[in-house]
PDB file of N, CA and C in Angstrom:
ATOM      1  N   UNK A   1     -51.720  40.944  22.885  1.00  0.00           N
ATOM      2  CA  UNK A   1     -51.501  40.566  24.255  1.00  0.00           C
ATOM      3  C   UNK A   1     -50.017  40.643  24.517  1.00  0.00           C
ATOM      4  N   UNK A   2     -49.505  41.365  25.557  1.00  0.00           N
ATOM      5  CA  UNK A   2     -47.919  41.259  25.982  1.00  0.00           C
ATOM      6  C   UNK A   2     -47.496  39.841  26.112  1.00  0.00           C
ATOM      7  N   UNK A   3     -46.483  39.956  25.739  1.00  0.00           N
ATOM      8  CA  UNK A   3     -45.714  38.628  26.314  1.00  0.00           C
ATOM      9  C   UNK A   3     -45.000  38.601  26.797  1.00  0.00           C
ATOM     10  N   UNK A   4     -44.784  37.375  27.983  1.00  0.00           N
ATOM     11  CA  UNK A   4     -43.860  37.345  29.072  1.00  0.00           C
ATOM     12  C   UNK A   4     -43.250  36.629  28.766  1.00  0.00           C
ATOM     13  N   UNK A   5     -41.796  36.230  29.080  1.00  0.00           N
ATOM     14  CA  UNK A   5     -40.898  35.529  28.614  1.00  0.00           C
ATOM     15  C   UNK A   5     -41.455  34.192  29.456  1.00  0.00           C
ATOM     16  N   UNK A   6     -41.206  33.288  28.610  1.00  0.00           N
ATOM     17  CA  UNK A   6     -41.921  31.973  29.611  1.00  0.00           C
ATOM     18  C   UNK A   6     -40.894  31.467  29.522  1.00  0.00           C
ATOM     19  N   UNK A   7     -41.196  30.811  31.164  1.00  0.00           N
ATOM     20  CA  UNK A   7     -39.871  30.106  31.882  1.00  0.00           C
ATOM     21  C   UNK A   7     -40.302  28.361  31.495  1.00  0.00           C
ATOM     22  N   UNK A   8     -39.540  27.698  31.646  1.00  0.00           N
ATOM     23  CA  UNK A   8     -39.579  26.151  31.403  1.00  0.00           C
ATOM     24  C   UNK A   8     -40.656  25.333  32.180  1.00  0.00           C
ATOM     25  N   UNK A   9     -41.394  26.366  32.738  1.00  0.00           N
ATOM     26  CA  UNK A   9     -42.547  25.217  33.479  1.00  0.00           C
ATOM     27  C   UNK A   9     -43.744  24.679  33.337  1.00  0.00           C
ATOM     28  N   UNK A  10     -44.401  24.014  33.772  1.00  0.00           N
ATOM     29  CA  UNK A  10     -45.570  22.955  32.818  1.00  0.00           C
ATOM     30  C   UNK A  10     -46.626  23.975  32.545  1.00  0.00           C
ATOM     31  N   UNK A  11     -46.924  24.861  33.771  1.00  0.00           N
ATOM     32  CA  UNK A  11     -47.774  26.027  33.341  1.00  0.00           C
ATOM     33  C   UNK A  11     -47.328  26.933  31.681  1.00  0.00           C
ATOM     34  N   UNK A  12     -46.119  27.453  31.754  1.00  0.00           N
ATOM     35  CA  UNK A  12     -45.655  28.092  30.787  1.00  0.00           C
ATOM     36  C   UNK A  12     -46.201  27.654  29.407  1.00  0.00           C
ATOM     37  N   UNK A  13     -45.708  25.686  29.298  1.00  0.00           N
ATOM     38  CA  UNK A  13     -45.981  24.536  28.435  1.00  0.00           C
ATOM     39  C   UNK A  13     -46.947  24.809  28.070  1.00  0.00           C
ATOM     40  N   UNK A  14     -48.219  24.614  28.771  1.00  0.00           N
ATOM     41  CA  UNK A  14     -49.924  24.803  29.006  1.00  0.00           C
ATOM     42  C   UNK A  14     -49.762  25.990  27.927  1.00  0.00           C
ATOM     43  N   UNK A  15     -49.493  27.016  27.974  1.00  0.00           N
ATOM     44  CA  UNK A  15     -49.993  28.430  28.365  1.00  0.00           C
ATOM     45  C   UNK A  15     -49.692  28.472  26.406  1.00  0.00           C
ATOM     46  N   UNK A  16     -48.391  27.952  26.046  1.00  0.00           N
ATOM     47  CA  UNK A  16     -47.856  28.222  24.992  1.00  0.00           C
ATOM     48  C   UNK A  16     -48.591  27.666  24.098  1.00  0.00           C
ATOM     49  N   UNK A  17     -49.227  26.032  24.531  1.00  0.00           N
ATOM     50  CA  UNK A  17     -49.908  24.806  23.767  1.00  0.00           C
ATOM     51  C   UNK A  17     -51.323  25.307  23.610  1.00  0.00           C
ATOM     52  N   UNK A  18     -51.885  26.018  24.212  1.00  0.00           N
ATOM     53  CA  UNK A  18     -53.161  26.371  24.270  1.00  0.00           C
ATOM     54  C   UNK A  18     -53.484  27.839  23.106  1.00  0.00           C
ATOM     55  N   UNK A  19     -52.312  28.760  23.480  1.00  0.00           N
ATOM     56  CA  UNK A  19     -52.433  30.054  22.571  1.00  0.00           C
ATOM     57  C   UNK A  19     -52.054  29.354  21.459  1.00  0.00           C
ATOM     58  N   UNK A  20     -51.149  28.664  21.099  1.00  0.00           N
ATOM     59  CA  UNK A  20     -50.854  27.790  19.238  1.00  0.00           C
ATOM     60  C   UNK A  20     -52.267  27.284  19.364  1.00  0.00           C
ATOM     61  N   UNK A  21     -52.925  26.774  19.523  1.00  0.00           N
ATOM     62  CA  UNK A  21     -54.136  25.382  19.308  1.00  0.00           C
ATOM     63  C   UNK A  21     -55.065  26.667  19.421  1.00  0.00           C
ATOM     64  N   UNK A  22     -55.321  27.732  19.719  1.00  0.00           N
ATOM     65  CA  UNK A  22     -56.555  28.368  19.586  1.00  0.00           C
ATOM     66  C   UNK A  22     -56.292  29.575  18.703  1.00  0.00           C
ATOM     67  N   UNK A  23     -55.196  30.090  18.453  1.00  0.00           N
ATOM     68  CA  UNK A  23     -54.693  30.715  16.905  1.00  0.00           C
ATOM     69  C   UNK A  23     -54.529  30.027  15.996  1.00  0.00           C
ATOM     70  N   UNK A  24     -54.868  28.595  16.163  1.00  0.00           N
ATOM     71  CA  UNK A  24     -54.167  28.265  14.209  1.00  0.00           C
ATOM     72  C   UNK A  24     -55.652  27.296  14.285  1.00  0.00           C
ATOM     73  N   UNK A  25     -56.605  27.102  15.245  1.00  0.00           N
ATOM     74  CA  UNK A  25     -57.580  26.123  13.678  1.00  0.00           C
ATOM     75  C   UNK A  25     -59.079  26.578  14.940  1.00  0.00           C
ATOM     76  N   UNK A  26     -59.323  27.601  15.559  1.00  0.00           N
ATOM     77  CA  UNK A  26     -60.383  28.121  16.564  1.00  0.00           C
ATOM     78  C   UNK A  26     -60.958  29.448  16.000  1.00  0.00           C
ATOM     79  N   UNK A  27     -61.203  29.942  14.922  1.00  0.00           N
ATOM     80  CA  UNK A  27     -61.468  31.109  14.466  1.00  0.00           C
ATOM     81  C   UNK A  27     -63.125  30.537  14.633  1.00  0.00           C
ATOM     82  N   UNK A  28     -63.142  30.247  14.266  1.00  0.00           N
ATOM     83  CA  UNK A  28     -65.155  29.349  14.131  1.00  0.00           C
ATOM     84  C   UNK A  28     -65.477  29.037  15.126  1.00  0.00           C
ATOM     85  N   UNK A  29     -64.958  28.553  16.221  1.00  0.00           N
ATOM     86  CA  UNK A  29     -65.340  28.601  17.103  1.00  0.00           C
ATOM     87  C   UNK A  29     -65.792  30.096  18.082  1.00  0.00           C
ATOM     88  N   UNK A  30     -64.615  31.024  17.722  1.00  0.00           N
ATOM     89  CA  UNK A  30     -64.216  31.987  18.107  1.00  0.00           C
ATOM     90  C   UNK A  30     -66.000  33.124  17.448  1.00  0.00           C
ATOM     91  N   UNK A  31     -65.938  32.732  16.299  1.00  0.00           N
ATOM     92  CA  UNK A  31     -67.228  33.790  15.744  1.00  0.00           C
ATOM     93  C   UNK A  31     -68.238  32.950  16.093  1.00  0.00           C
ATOM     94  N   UNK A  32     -68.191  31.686  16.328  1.00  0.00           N
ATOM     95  CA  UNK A  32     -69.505  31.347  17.100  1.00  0.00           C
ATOM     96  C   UNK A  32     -70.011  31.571  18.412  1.00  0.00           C
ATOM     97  N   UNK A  33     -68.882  31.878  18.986  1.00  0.00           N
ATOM     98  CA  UNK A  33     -69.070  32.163  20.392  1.00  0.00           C
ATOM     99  C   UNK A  33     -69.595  33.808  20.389  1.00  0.00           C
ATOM    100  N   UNK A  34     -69.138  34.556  19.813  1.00  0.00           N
ATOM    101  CA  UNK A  34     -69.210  36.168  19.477  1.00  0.00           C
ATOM    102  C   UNK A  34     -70.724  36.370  18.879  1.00  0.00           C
ATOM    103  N   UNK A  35     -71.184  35.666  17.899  1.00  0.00           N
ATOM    104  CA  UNK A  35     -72.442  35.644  17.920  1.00  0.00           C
ATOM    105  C   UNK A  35     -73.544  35.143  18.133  1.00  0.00           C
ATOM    106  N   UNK A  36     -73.164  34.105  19.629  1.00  0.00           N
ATOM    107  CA  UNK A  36     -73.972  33.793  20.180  1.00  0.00           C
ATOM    108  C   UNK A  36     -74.249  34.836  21.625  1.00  0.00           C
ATOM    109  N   UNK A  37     -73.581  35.717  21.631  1.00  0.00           N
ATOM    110  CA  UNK A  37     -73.522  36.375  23.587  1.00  0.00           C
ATOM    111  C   UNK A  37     -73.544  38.241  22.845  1.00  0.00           C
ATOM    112  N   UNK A  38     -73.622  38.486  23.857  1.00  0.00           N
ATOM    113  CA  UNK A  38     -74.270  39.646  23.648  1.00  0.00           C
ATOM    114  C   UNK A  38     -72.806  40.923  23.908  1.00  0.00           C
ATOM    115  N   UNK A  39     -72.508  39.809  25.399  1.00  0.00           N
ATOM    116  CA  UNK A  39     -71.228  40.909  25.763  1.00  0.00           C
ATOM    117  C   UNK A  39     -69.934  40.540  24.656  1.00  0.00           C
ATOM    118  N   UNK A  40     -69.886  39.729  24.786  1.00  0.00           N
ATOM    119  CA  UNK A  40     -68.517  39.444  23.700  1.00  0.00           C
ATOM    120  C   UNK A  40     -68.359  39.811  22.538  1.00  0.00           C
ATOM    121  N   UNK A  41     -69.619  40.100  21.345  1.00  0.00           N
ATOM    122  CA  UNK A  41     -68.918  41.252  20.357  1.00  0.00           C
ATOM    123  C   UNK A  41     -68.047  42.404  20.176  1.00  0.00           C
ATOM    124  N   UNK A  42     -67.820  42.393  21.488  1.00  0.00           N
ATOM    125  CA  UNK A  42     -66.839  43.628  21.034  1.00  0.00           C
ATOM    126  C   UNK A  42     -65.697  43.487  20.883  1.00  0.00           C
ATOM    127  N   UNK A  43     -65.271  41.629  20.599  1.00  0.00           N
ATOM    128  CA  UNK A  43     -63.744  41.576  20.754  1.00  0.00           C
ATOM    129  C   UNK A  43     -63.546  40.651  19.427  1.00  0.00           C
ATOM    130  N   UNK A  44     -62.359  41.428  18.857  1.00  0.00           N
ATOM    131  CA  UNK A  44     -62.009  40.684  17.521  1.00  0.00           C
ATOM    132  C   UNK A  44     -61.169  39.041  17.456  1.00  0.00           C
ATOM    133  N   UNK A  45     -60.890  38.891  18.365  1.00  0.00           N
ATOM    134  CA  UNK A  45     -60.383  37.778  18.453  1.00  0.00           C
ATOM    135  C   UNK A  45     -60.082  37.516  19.717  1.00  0.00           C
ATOM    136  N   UNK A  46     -59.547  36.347  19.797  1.00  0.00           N
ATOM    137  CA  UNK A  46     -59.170  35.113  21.072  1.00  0.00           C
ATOM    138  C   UNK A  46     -58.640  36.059  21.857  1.00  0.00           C
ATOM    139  N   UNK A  47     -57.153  36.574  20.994  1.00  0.00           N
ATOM    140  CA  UNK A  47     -56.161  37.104  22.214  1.00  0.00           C
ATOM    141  C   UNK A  47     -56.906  38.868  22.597  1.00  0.00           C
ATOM    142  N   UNK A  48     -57.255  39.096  21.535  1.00  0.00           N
ATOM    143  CA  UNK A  48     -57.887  40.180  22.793  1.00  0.00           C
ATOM    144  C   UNK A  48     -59.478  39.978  23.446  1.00  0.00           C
ATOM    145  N   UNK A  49     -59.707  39.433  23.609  1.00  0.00           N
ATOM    146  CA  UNK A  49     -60.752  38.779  24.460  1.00  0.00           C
ATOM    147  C   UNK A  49     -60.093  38.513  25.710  1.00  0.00           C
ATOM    148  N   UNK A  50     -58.616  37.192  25.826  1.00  0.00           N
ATOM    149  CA  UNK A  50     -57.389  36.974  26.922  1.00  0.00           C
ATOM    150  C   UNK A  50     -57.069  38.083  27.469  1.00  0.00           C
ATOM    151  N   UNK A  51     -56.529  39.191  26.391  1.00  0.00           N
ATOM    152  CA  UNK A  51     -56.000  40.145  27.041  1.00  0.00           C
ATOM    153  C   UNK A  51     -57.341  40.891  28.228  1.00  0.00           C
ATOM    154  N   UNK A  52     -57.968  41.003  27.789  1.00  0.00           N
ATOM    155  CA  UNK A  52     -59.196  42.195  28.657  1.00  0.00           C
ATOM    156  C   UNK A  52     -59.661  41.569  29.762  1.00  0.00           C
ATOM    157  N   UNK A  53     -59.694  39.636  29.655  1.00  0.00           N
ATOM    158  CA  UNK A  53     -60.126  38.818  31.072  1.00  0.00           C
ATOM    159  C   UNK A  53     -58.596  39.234  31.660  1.00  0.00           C
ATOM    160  N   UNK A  54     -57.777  39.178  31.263  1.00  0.00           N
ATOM    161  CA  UNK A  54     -56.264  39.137  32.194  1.00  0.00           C
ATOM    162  C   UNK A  54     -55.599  40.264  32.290  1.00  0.00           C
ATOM    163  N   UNK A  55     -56.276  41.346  32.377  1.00  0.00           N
ATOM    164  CA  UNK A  55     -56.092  42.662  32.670  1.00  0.00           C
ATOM    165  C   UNK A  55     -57.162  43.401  33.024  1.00  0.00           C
ATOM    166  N   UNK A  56     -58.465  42.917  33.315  1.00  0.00           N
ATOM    167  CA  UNK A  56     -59.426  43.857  34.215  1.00  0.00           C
ATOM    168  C   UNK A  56     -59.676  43.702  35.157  1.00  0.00           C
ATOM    169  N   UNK A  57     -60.007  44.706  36.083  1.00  0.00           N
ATOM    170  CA  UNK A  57     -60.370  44.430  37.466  1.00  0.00           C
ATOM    171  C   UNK A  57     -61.637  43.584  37.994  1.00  0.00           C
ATOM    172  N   UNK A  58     -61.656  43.269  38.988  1.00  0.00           N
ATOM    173  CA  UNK A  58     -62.864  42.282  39.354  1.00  0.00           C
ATOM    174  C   UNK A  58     -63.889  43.643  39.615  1.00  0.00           C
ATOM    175  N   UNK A  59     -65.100  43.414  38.791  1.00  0.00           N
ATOM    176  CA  UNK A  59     -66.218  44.419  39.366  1.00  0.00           C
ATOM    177  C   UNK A  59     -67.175  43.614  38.163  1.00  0.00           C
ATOM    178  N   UNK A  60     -68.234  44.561  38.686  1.00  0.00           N
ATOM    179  CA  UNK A  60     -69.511  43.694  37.701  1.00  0.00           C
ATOM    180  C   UNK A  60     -69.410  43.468  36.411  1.00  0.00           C
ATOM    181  N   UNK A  61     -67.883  44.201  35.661  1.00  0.00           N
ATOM    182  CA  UNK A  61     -68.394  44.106  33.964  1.00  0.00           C
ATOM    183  C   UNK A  61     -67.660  42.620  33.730  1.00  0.00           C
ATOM    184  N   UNK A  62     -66.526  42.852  34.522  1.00  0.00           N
ATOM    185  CA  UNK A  62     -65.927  41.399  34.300  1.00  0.00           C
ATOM    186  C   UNK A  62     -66.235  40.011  35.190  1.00  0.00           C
ATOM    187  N   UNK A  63     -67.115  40.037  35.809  1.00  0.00           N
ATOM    188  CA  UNK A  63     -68.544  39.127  36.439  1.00  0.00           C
ATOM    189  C   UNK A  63     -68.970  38.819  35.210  1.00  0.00           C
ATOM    190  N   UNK A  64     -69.711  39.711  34.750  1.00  0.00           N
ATOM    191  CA  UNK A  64     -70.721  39.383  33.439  1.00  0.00           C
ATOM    192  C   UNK A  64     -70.064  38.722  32.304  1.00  0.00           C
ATOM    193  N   UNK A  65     -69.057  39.216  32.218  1.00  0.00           N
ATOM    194  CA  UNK A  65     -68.234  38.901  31.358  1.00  0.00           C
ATOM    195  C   UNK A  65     -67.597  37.285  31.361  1.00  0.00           C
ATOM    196  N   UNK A  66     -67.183  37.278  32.420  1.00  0.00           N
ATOM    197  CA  UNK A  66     -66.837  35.267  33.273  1.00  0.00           C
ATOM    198  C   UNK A  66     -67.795  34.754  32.900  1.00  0.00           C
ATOM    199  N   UNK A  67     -69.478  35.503  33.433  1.00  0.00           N
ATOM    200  CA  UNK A  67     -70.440  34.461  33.366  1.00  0.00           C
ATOM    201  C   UNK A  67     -71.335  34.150  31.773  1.00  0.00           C
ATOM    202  N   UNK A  68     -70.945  35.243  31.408  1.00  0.00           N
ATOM    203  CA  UNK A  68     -71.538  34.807  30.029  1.00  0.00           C
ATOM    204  C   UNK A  68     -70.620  33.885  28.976  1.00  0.00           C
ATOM    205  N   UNK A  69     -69.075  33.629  29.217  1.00  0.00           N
ATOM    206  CA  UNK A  69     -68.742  32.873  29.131  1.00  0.00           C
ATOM    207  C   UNK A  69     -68.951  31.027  29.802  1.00  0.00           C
ATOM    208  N   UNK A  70     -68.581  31.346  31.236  1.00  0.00           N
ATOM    209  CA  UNK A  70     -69.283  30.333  31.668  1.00  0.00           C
ATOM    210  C   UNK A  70     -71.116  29.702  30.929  1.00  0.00           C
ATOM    211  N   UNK A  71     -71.548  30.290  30.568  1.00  0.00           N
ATOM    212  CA  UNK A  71     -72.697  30.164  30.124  1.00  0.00           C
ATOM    213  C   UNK A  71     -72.674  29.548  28.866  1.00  0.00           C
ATOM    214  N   UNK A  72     -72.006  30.119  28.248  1.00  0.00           N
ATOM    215  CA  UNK A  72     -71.753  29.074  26.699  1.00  0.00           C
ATOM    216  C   UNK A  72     -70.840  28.172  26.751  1.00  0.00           C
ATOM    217  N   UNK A  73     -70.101  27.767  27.407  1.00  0.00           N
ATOM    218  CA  UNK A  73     -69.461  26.805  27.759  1.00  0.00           C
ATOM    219  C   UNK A  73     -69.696  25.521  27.275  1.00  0.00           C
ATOM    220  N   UNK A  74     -71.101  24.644  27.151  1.00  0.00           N
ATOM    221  CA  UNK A  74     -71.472  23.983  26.352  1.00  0.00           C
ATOM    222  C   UNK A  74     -71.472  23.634  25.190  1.00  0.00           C
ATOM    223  N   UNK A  75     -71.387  25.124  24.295  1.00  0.00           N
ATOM    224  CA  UNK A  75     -71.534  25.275  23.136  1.00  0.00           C
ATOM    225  C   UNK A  75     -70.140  24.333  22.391  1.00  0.00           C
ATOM    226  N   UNK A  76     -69.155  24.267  23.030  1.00  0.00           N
ATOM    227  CA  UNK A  76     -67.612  23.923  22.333  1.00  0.00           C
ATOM    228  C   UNK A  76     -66.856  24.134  23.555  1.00  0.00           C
ATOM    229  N   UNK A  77     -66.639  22.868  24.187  1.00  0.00           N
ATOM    230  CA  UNK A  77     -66.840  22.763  25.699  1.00  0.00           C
ATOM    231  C   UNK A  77     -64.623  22.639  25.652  1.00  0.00           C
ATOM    232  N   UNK A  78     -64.073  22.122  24.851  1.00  0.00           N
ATOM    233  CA  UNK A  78     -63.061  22.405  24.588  1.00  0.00           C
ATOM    234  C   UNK A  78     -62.778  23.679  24.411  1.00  0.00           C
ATOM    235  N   UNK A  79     -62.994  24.218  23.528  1.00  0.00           N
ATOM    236  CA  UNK A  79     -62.650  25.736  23.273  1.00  0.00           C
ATOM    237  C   UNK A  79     -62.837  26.738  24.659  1.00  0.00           C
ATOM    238  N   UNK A  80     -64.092  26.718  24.879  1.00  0.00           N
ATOM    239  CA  UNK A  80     -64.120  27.589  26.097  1.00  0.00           C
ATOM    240  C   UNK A  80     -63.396  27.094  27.209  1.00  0.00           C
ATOM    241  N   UNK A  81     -62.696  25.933  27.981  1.00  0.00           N
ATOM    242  CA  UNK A  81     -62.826  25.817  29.130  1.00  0.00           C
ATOM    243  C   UNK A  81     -61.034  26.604  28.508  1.00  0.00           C
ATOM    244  N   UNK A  82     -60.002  25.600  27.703  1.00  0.00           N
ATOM    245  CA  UNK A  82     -59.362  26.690  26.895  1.00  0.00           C
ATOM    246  C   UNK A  82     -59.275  28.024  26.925  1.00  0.00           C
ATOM    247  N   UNK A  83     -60.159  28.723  26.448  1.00  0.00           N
ATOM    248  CA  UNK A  83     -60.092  30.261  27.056  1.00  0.00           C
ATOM    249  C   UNK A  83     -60.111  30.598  28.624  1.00  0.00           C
ATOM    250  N   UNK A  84     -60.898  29.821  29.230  1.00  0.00           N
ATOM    251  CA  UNK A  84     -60.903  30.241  30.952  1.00  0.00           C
ATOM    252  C   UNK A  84     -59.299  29.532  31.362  1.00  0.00           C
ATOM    253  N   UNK A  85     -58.845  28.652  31.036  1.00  0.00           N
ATOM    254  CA  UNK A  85     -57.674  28.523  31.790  1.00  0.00           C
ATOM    255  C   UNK A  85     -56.572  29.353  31.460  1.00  0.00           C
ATOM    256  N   UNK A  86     -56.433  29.587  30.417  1.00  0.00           N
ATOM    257  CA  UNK A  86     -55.373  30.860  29.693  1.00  0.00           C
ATOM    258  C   UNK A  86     -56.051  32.103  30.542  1.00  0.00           C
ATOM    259  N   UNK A  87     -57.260  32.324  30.325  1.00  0.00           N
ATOM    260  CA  UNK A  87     -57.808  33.680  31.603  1.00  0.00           C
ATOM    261  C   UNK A  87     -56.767  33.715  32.542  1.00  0.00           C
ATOM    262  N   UNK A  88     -57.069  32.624  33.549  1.00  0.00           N
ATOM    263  CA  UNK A  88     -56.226  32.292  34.978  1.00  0.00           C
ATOM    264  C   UNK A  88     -55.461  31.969  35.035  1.00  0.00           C
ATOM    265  N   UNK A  89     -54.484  31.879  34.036  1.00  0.00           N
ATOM    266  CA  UNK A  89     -53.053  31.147  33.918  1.00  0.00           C
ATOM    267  C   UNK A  89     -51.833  31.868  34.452  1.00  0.00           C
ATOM    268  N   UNK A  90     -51.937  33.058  33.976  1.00  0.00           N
ATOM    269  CA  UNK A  90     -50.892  34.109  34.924  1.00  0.00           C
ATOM    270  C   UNK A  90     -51.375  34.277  35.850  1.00  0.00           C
ATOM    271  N   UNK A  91     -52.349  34.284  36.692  1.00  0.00           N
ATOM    272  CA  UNK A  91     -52.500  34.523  38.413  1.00  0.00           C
ATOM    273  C   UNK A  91     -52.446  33.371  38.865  1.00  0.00           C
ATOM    274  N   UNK A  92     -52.472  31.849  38.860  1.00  0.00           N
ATOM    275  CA  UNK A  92     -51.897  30.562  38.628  1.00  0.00           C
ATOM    276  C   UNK A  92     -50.816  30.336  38.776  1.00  0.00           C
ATOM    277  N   UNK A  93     -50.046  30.951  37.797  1.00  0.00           N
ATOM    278  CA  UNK A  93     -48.389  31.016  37.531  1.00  0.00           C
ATOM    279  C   UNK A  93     -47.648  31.646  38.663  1.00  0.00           C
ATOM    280  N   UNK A  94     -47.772  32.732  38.829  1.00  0.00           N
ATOM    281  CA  UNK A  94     -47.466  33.974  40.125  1.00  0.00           C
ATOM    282  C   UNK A  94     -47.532  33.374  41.009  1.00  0.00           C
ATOM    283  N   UNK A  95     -48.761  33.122  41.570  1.00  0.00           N
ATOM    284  CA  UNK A  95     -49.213  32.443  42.750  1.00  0.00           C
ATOM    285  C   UNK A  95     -48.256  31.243  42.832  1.00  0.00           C
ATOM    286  N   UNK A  96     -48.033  30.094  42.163  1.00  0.00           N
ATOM    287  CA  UNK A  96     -47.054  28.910  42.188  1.00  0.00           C
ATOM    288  C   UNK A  96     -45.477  30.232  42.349  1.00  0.00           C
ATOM    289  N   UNK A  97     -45.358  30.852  41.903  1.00  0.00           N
ATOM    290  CA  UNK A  97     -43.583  31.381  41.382  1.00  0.00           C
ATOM    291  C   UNK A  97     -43.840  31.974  43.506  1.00  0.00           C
ATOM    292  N   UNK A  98     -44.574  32.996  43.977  1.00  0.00           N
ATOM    293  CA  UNK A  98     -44.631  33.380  45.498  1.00  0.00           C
ATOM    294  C   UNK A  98     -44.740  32.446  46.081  1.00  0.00           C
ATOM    295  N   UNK A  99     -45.633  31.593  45.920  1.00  0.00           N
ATOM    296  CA  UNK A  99     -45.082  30.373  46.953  1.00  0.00           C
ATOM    297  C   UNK A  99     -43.729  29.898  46.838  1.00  0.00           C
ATOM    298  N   UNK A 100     -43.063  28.868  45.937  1.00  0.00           N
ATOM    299  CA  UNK A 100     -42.270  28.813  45.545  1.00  0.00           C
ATOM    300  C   UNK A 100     -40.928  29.130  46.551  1.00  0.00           C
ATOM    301  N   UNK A 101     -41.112  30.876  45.996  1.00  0.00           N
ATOM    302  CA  UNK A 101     -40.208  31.847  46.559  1.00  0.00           C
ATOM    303  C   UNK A 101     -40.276  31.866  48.197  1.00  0.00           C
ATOM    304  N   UNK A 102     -41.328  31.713  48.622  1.00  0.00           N
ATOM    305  CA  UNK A 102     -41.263  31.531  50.413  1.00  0.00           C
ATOM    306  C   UNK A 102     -40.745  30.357  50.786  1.00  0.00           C
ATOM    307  N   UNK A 103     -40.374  29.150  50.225  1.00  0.00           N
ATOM    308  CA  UNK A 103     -39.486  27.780  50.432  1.00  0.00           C
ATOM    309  C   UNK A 103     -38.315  27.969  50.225  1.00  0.00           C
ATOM    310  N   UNK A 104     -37.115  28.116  50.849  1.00  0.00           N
ATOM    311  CA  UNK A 104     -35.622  28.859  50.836  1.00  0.00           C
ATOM    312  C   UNK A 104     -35.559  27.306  50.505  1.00  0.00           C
ATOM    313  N   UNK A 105     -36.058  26.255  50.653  1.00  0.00           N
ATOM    314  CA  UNK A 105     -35.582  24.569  50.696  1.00  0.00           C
ATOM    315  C   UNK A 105     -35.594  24.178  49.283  1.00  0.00           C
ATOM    316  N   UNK A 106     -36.330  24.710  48.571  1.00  0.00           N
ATOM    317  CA  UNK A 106     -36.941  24.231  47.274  1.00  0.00           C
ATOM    318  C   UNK A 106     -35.436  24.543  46.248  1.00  0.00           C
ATOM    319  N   UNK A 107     -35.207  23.717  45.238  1.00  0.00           N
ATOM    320  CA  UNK A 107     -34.551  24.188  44.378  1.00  0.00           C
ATOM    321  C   UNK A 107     -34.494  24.800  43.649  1.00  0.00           C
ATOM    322  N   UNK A 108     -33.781  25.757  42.891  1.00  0.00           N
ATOM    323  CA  UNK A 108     -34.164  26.651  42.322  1.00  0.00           C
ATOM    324  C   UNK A 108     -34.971  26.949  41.285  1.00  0.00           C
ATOM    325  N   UNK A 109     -34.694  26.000  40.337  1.00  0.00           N
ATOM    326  CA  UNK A 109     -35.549  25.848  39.047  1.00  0.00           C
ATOM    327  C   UNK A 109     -37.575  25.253  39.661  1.00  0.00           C
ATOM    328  N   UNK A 110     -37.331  24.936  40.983  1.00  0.00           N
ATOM    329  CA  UNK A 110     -38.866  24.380  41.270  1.00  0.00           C
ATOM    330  C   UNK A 110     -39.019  25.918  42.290  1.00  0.00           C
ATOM    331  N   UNK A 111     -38.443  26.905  42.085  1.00  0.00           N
ATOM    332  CA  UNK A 111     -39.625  28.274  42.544  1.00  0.00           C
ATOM    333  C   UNK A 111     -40.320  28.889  41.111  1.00  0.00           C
TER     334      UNK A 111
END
């Protein structure tokens, strides 16, 4: 997965605390989830699983893809919700940094 230089903000915090905590002790979770769903075998791990939700376009594969996550969700209700917020975390982030940027009032470090 690329990395963006992360700036000092609670999102960033989130973003950093979540990829450590699901690379160092989520592998089992990670192959349980993979062989429980049908669409998700095809991804060897966490971060490229992240990478392909946070780089594909919205159309039916990545529908199916949300929802068959959403669907196991139960299974390790930590772990997954975890993966969906790292999903949405850079369009989250952006979205806060453009707003932000349209407040000429705001200080700088809060765009």
């Amino acid at each position: 997965m690329s990395r963006r230089v992360p700036c000092a903000c609670a999102l960033c915090n989130i973003e950093a605390h979540l990829l450590s905590s699901l690379s160092s002790g989520d592998s089992g979770a990670f192959r349980e989830l993979v062989s429980a769903s049908h669409g998700l075998g095809q991804y060897s791990s966490v971060l490229e699983l992240l990478q392909h939700l946070r780089t594909s376009p919205a159309d039916a594969r990545s529908d199916a893809l949300l929802h068959e996550l959403f669907a196991n969700r139960g299974t390790n209700t930590s772990f997954m919700e975890s993966i969906l917020v790292l999903a949405f975390l850079p369009m989250l982030h952006g979205t806060i940094r453009r707003v932000g940027g349209q407040q000429p009032g705001l200080p700088k470090e809060d765009r």
